[in-house]
Coordinates of C-alpha atoms (C1' of nucleotides) in Angstrom, one line a residue:
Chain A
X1 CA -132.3 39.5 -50.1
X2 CA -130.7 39.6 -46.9
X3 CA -130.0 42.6 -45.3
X4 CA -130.8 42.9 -41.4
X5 CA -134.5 42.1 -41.8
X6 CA -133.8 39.3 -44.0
X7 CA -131.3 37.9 -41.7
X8 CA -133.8 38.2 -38.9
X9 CA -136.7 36.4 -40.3
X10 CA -134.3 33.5 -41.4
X11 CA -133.4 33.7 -37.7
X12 CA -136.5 33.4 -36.5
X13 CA -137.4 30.2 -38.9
X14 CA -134.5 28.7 -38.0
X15 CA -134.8 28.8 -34.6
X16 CA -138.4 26.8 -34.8
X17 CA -136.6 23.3 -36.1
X18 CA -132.9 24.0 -34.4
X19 CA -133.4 25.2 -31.0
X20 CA -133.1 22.2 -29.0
X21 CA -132.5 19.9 -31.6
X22 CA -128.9 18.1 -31.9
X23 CA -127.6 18.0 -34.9
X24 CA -127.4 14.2 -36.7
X25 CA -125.2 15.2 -39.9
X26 CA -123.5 18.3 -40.7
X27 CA -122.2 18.1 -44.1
X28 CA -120.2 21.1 -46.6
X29 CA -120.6 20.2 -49.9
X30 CA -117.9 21.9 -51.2
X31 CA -114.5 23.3 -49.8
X32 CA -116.1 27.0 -49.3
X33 CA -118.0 29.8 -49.9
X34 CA -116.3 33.5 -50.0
X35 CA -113.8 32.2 -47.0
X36 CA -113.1 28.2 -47.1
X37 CA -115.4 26.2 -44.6
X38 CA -114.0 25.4 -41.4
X39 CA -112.2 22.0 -41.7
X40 CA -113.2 21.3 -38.4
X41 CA -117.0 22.1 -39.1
X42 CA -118.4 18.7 -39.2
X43 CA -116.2 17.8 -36.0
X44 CA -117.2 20.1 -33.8
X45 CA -121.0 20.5 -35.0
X46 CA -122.2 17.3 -35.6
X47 CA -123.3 15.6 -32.5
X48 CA -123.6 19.1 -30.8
X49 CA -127.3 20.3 -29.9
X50 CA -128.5 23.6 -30.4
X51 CA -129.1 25.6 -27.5
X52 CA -129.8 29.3 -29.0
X53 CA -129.5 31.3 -32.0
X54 CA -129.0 35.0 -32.7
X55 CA -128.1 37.8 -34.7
X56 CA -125.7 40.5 -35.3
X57 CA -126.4 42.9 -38.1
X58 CA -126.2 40.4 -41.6
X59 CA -124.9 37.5 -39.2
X60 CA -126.8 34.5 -37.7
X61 CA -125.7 33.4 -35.2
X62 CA -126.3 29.2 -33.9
X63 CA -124.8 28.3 -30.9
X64 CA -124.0 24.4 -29.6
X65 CA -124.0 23.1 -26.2
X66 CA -120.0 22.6 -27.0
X67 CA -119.4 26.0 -26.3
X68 CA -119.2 26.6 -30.3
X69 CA -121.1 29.1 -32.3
X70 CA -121.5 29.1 -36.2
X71 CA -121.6 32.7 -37.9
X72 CA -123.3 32.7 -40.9
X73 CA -123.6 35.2 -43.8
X74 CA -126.1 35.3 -46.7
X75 CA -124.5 37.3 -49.1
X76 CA -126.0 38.3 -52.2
X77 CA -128.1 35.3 -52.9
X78 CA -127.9 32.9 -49.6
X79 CA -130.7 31.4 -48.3
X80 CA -131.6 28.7 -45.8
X81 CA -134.3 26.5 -47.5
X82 CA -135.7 23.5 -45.0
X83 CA -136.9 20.7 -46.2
X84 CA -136.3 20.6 -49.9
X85 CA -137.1 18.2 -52.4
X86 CA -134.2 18.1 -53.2
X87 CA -129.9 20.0 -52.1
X88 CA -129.6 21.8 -55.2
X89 CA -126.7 22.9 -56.9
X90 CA -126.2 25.4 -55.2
X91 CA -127.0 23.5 -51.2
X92 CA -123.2 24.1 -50.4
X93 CA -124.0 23.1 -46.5
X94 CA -126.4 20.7 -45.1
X95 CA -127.6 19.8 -41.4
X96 CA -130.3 17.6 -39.7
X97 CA -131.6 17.3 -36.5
X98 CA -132.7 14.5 -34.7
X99 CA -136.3 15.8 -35.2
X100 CA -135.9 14.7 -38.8
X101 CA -135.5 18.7 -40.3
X102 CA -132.8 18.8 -43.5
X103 CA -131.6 22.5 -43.7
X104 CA -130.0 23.3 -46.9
X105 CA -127.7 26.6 -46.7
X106 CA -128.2 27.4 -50.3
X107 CA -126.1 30.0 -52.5
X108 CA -125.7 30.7 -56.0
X109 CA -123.5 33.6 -55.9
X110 CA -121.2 31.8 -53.2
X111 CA -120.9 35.6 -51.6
X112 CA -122.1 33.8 -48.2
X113 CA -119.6 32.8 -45.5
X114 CA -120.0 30.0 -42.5
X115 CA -117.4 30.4 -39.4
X116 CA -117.1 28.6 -36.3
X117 CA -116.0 30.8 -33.4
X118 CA -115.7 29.3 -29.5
X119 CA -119.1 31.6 -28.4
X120 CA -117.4 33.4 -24.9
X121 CA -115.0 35.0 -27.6
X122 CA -118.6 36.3 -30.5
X123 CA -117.3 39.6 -29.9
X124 CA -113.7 39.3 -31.2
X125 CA -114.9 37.6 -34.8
X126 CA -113.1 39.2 -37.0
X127 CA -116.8 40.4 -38.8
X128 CA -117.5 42.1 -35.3
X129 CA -114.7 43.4 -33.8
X130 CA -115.0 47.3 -35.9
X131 CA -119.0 46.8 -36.2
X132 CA -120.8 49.5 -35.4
X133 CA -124.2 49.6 -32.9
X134 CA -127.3 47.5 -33.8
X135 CA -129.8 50.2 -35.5
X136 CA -132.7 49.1 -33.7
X137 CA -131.0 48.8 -29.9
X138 CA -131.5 51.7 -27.9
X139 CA -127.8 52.7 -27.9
X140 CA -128.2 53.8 -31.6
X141 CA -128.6 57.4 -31.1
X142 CA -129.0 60.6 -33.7
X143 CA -126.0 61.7 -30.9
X144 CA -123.9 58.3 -31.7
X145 CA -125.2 59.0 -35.3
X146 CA -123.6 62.7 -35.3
X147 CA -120.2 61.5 -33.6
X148 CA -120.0 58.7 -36.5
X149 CA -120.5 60.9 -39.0
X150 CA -118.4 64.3 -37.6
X151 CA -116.2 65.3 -40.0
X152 CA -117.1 63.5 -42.8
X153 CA -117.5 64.2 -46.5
X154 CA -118.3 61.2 -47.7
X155 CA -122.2 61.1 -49.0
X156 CA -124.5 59.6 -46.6
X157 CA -125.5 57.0 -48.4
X158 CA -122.5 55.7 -48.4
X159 CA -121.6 56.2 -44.8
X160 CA -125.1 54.4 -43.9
X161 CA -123.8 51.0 -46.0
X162 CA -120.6 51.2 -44.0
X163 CA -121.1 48.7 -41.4
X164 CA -118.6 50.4 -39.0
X165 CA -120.7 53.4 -38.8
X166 CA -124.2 51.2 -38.0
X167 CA -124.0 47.1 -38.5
X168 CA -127.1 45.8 -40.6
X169 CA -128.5 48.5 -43.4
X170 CA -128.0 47.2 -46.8
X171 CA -128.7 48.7 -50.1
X172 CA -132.7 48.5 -50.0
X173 CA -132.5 50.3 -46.7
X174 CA -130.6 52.6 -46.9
X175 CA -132.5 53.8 -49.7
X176 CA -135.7 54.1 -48.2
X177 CA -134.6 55.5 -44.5
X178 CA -133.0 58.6 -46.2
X179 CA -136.3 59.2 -48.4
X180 CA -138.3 58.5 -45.0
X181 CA -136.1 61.4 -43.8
X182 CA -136.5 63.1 -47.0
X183 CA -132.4 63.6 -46.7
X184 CA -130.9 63.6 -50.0
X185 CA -128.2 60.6 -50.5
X186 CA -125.6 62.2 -52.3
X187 CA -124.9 65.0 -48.8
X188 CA -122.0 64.9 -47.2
X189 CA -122.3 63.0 -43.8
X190 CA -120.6 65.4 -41.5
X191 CA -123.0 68.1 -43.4
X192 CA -126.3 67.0 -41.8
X193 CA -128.3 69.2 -39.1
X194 CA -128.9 67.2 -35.8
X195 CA -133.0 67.6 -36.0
X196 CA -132.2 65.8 -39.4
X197 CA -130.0 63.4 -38.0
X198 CA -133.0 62.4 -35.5
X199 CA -135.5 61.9 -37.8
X200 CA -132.9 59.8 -39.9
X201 CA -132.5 57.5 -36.9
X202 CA -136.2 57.2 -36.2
X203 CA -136.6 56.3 -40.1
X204 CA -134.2 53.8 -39.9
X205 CA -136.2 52.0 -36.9
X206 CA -139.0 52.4 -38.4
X207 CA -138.2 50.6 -41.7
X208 CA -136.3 48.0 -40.4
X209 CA -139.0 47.0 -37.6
X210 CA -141.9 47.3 -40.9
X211 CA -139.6 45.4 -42.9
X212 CA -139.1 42.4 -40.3
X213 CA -143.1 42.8 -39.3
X214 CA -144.0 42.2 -43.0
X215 CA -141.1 39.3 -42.7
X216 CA -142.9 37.7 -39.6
X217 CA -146.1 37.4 -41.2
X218 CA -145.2 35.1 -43.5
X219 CA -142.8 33.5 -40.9
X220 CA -144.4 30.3 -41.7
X221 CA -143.2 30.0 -45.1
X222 CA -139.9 28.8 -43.9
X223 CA -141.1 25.6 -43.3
X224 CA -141.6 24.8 -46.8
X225 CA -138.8 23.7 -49.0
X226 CA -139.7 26.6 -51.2
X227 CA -140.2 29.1 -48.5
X228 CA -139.4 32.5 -49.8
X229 CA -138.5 35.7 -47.9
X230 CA -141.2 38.5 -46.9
X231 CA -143.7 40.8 -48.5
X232 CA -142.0 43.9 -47.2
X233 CA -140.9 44.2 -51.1
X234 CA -144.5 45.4 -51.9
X235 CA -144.1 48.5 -49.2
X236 CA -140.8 50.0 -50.9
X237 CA -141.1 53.7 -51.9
X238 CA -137.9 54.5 -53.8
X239 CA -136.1 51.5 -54.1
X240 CA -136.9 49.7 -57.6
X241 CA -139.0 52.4 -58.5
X242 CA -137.0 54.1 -60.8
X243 CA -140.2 56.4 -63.0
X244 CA -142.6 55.9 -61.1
X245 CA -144.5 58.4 -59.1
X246 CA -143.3 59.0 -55.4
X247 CA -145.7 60.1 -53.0
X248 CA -144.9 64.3 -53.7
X249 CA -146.1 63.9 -57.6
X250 CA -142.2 63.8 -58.7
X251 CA -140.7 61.0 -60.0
X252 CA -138.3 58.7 -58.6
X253 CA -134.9 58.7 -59.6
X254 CA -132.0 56.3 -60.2
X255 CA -128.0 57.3 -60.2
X256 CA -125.4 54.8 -59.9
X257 CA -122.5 55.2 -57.5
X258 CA -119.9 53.0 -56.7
X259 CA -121.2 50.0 -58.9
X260 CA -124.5 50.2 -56.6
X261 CA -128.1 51.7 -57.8
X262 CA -129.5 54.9 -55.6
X263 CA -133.3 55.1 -55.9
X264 CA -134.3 58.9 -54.2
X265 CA -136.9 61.5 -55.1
X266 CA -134.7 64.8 -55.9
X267 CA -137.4 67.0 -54.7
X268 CA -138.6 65.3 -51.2
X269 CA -134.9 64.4 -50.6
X270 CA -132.8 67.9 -49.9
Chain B
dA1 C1' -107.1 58.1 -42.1
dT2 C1' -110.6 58.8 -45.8
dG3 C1' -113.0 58.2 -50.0
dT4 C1' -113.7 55.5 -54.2
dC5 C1' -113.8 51.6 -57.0
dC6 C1' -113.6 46.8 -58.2
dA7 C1' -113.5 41.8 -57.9
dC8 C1' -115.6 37.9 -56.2
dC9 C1' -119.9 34.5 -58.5
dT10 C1' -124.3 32.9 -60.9
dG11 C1' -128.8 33.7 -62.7
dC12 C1' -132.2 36.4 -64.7
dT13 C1' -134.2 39.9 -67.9
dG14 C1' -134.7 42.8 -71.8
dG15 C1' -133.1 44.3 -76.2
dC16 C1' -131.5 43.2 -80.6
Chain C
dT1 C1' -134.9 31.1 -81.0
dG2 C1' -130.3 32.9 -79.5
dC3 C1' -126.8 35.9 -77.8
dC4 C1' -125.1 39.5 -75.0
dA5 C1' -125.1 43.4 -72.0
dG6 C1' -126.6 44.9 -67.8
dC7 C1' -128.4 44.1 -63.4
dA8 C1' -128.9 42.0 -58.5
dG9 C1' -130.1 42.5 -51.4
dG10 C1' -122.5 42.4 -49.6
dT11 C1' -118.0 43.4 -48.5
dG12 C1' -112.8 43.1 -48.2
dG13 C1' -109.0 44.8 -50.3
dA14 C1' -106.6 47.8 -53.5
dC15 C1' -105.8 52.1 -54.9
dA16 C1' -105.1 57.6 -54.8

DNA sequence: ATGTCCACCTGCTGGC
DNA sequence: TGCCAGCAGGTGGACA
């Protein structure tokens, strides 16, 4: 599930049973996920205490009082679950606190990567250093938005999932912003009237901050071993909706490109 | 440089 | 019931 939204809710739950907290056992259960664990992660994380965490586009960020940071990524399929019954076959990282939490990073699909980066030097991980602006900071612009795309023939849909163009919109998202917008997803980029640019942007905002509130509310869910992500999946127009009515009377419709599933409305989306 | 596609994994669902 | 194709929220790298 995790695209910004996702990423920020587990964030935010995370941050209620590690801030503060050292870590008593840091523990990979296997060699790696996409990218091998680092083989100094137990090293330099167990012992450490947890002064802050953050997040940049997909990322989580946890940073130590050692001066280390662990970058996370979810993937397809990663989750943090706390407190389980049990690790799972698929809990491929494990860390308690002194405060008696078990976190289980938990991954089927193994997409999911952990780093350890010295936090002064965030900015140059090598996930970071093309990124482009966070969507919902105030430096992400229809202007910034227009320069990005300038040019370009590429269809927008696929210039919105490139995370050097604007860091956090996944598949889900990027599917509903352009219906919000009512741009169709198959334009070319460079194509796109300024006026439509702006609304664009503000749709973007707007369904990443719904998506996180309808995250938040169920915030609390994290703190069971079976917590599971947000409601927000109840307030999707297009995406999975392939048939059914969209708000106009039309019908929402699915294409595949590049290997990934395009829910729009031809008629509201021009 | 830009655009396009695929591989990397496991699990689940729906059709036969 | 069982099998198999198709699908899934990401992204780095290989290609033209």
């Amino acid at each position: 599930m995790p695209e910004l939204p996702e990423v920020e809710t587990t964030v935010r739950g995370l941050r209620q049973v590690l801030e503060g907290q050292r870590l008593t056992h840091v523990e990979a259960r296997r060699a790696d996920l996409r990218w091998p664990f680092p083989v100094d992660l137990r090293q330099r994380m167990q012992g450490a205490t947890v002064t802050s965490l953050g997040r940049r586009a997909k990322y989580g960020l946890i940073h130590t009082d050692r001066g280390d940071t662990m970058v996370f990524h979810l993937g397809m399929s990663g989750r943090w679950r706390i407190d389980p019954d049990e690790i799972g076959k698929h809990g491929h990282l494990v860390v308690e606190t002194a405060g008696g939490t078990q976190l289980v990073l938990d991954d089927p699909r193994r997409f999911g990567s952990v780093d350890l980066v010295r936090t002064d030097a965030v900015d140059l991980y090598r996930g970071f250093v093309r990124m482009g602006p966070e969507p919902l900071e105030d430096q992400f612009t229809a202007r910034v938005l227009a320069k990005a795309l300038e040019g370009r023939a590429a269809p927008i849909k696929a210039m919105l999932l490139d995370q050097r163009i604007v860091a956090g919109l996944g598949n889900i998202y990027v599917c509903e912003a352009l219906n919000m917008a009512g741009i169709a997803p198959g334009r070319a980029g460079g194509q796109i009237a300024t006026a439509r640019l702006e609304k664009l942007v503000v749709a973007i905002k707007e369904v990443l901050a719904a998506a996180i509130e309808a995250g938040g509310s169920t915030l609390r869910d994290y703190a069971r071993p079976d917590g599971e992500l947000g409601y927000f999946f109840k307030q999707w127009r297009v995406y999975g909706r392939e048939g059914e009515a969209c708000v106009c009377g039309s019908v929402v419709q699915r294409r595949v490109d590049s290997g990934r599933s395009t829910f729009y409305c031809a008629k509201c989306q021009r």
